[in-house]
CSV table of C-alpha atoms in Angstrom, one decimal:
chain,number,residue,atom,x,y,z
A,2,MET,CA,63.2,8.1,15.3
A,3,HIS,CA,61.3,5.9,17.6
A,4,GLU,CA,60.3,8.8,19.8
A,5,ARG,CA,59.0,10.8,16.8
A,6,PHE,CA,56.5,8.0,15.8
A,7,TYR,CA,55.6,6.6,19.2
A,8,SER,CA,55.6,9.6,21.5
A,9,GLN,CA,52.4,10.7,23.3
A,10,ASP,CA,52.0,13.7,21.0
A,11,ALA,CA,52.4,11.6,17.8
A,12,ILE,CA,49.9,9.0,19.1
A,13,ALA,CA,47.4,11.6,20.1
A,14,ALA,CA,47.7,13.3,16.7
A,15,SER,CA,47.1,10.1,14.8
A,16,LEU,CA,44.1,9.1,17.0
A,17,SER,CA,42.5,12.5,16.5
A,18,THR,CA,42.7,12.1,12.7
A,19,LEU,CA,41.2,8.6,13.0
A,20,SER,CA,38.2,9.9,14.9
A,21,VAL,CA,37.7,12.7,12.3
A,22,ASP,CA,37.7,10.1,9.5
A,23,ALA,CA,35.2,8.0,11.5
A,24,GLN,CA,33.0,11.0,11.9
A,25,LYS,CA,33.2,11.7,8.2
A,26,ARG,CA,32.2,8.1,7.4
A,27,ALA,CA,29.4,8.2,9.9
A,28,ALA,CA,28.0,11.5,8.4
A,29,LYS,CA,28.3,10.0,4.9
A,30,ASP,CA,26.5,6.8,6.0
A,31,ALA,CA,23.7,8.9,7.6
A,32,ALA,CA,23.3,11.0,4.4
A,33,LYS,CA,23.1,7.8,2.4
A,34,LYS,CA,20.5,6.3,4.7
A,35,ALA,CA,18.4,9.5,4.5
A,36,ALA,CA,18.6,9.5,0.7
A,37,LYS,CA,17.5,5.8,0.6
A,38,ALA,CA,14.6,6.6,2.9
A,39,THR,CA,13.4,9.6,0.8
A,40,ALA,CA,13.7,7.5,-2.3
A,41,ALA,CA,11.6,4.7,-0.7
A,42,GLU,CA,9.0,7.2,0.3
A,43,GLU,CA,8.9,8.6,-3.3
A,44,ARG,CA,8.5,5.1,-4.7
A,45,ALA,CA,5.7,4.3,-2.3
A,46,ALA,CA,3.9,7.5,-3.3
A,47,GLU,CA,4.3,6.8,-7.0
A,48,LYS,CA,3.0,3.3,-6.5
A,49,LYS,CA,0.0,4.6,-4.5
A,50,ALA,CA,-0.7,7.2,-7.2
A,51,ALA,CA,-0.5,4.6,-10.0
A,52,SER,CA,-2.6,1.9,-8.4
A,53,LYS,CA,-6.3,1.6,-9.0
A,54,ILE,CA,-9.2,0.3,-6.9
A,55,LEU,CA,-11.5,-1.7,-9.1
A,56,ILE,CA,-15.2,-2.0,-8.1
A,57,LYS,CA,-16.9,-4.7,-10.2
A,58,ARG,CA,-20.6,-5.5,-10.2
A,59,VAL,CA,-20.9,-9.2,-11.1
A,60,GLU,CA,-24.2,-10.8,-12.0
A,61,ARG,CA,-24.9,-14.0,-10.0
A,62,ASN,CA,-28.4,-15.0,-11.3
A,63,LYS,CA,-30.9,-13.1,-13.3
A,64,ARG,CA,-31.5,-10.3,-10.9
A,65,LYS,CA,-28.9,-11.0,-8.1
A,66,TYR,CA,-25.5,-9.3,-8.0
A,67,VAL,CA,-22.4,-9.3,-5.9
A,68,THR,CA,-19.9,-6.4,-5.8
A,69,ALA,CA,-16.2,-7.2,-5.8
A,70,VAL,CA,-13.6,-4.6,-4.7
A,71,SER,CA,-10.0,-5.2,-5.4
A,72,GLY,CA,-6.8,-3.2,-5.1
A,73,LEU,CA,-7.2,-1.8,-1.6
A,74,GLU,CA,-3.9,-3.2,-0.4
A,75,ALA,CA,-1.9,-0.6,-2.3
A,76,PHE,CA,-3.5,2.1,-0.1
A,77,GLY,CA,-2.5,0.5,3.2
A,78,LEU,CA,-6.1,-0.6,4.1
A,79,ASP,CA,-6.7,-3.7,6.1
A,80,LEU,CA,-9.0,-5.8,4.0
A,81,LYS,CA,-10.7,-7.6,6.9
A,82,LYS,CA,-11.4,-4.4,8.7
A,83,VAL,CA,-12.8,-2.7,5.5
A,84,SER,CA,-14.9,-5.8,4.8
A,85,LYS,CA,-16.4,-5.7,8.2
A,86,ASP,CA,-17.1,-2.0,7.8
A,87,PHE,CA,-18.9,-2.7,4.5
A,88,GLY,CA,-21.0,-5.4,6.1
A,89,LYS,CA,-22.0,-3.2,8.9
A,90,LYS,CA,-22.7,-0.1,6.8
A,91,PHE,CA,-24.7,-1.8,4.1
A,92,ALA,CA,-26.3,-4.6,6.3
A,93,THR,CA,-25.1,-7.3,3.9
A,94,GLY,CA,-22.7,-10.2,3.9
A,95,SER,CA,-19.1,-9.2,3.1
A,96,SER,CA,-16.0,-11.4,2.9
A,97,VAL,CA,-12.4,-11.3,1.8
A,98,THR,CA,-11.6,-13.9,-0.9
A,99,LYS,CA,-8.5,-14.8,-2.9
A,100,VAL,CA,-8.5,-13.8,-6.6
A,101,ALA,CA,-8.5,-16.7,-9.0
A,102,GLY,CA,-5.3,-15.6,-10.7
A,103,GLY,CA,-3.4,-15.6,-7.4
A,104,THR,CA,-2.6,-11.8,-7.7
A,105,GLY,CA,-4.0,-10.9,-4.3
A,106,GLU,CA,-7.3,-10.6,-2.5
A,107,GLU,CA,-10.6,-8.9,-3.0
A,108,ILE,CA,-13.6,-8.0,-0.9
A,109,VAL,CA,-16.9,-9.5,-2.1
A,110,VAL,CA,-20.1,-7.8,-0.9
A,111,GLN,CA,-23.6,-9.2,-1.5
A,112,GLY,CA,-25.8,-7.0,-3.5
A,113,ASP,CA,-25.4,-4.2,-6.1
A,114,LEU,CA,-23.6,-1.7,-4.0
A,115,SER,CA,-20.9,-0.3,-6.4
A,116,ASP,CA,-22.1,3.3,-6.2
A,117,GLU,CA,-22.4,3.2,-2.4
A,118,ILE,CA,-18.9,1.6,-2.0
A,119,TRP,CA,-17.4,4.2,-4.4
A,120,GLU,CA,-18.9,7.0,-2.2
A,121,MET,CA,-17.7,5.4,1.0
A,122,LEU,CA,-14.1,5.0,-0.3
A,123,VAL,CA,-13.8,8.5,-1.9
A,124,GLU,CA,-15.9,10.8,0.3
A,125,GLY,CA,-16.1,9.4,3.8
A,126,GLU,CA,-15.2,7.0,6.6
A,127,GLY,CA,-11.6,8.1,6.8
A,128,TYR,CA,-10.3,5.9,3.9
A,129,GLY,CA,-8.9,8.9,1.9
A,130,VAL,CA,-8.7,7.3,-1.5
A,131,PRO,CA,-8.3,9.8,-4.4
A,132,GLU,CA,-11.3,9.9,-6.8
A,133,ASP,CA,-9.1,9.3,-9.8
A,134,ASN,CA,-7.9,6.0,-8.4
A,135,VAL,CA,-11.3,4.3,-8.2
A,136,ASP,CA,-12.9,2.6,-11.2
A,137,CYS,CA,-16.4,1.0,-11.4
A,138,VAL,CA,-16.8,-1.9,-13.9
A,139,GLU,CA,-19.9,-4.0,-14.7
A,140,ASP,CA,-19.1,-7.6,-15.3
A,141,LYS,CA,-21.5,-10.2,-16.6
A,142,LYS,CA,-21.0,-13.9,-15.7
A,143,LYS,CA,-20.7,-16.1,-18.7
A,144,LYS,CA,-23.4,-18.7,-19.2
A,145,SER,CA,-22.2,-22.3,-19.1
A,146,ALA,CA,-22.3,-24.1,-22.4
A,147,GLY,CA,-24.8,-27.0,-22.5
């Protein structure tokens, strides 16, 4: 009886089945990880397709404007680098500021440059933002009471 369970042949047979089980588990885990990775890529693509870049023209004084660009983070763009590019291209001041609601950051460019920024994001400079995902909005600053 003892020889049947603990002989060299019996031990080799049981070890070989263990390694097959381990291989099956490893293959199953690898398939699971691959499925998770594809699902994560799909979610990122959906988020990117659903997100919008908002270009707002905000009136500062009577004839002075600033242009605020928000929503660039969803497309994987570095805000500081894009801000610097805007400043160089349009020869104006450009900075990254936090949004008042605490929902993220936006780029503020001095001057009424909403059309030029739209063209730069959609058509050139290697940003590759789809045209459907960029909206231009005109925003007037409210006059203070008094």
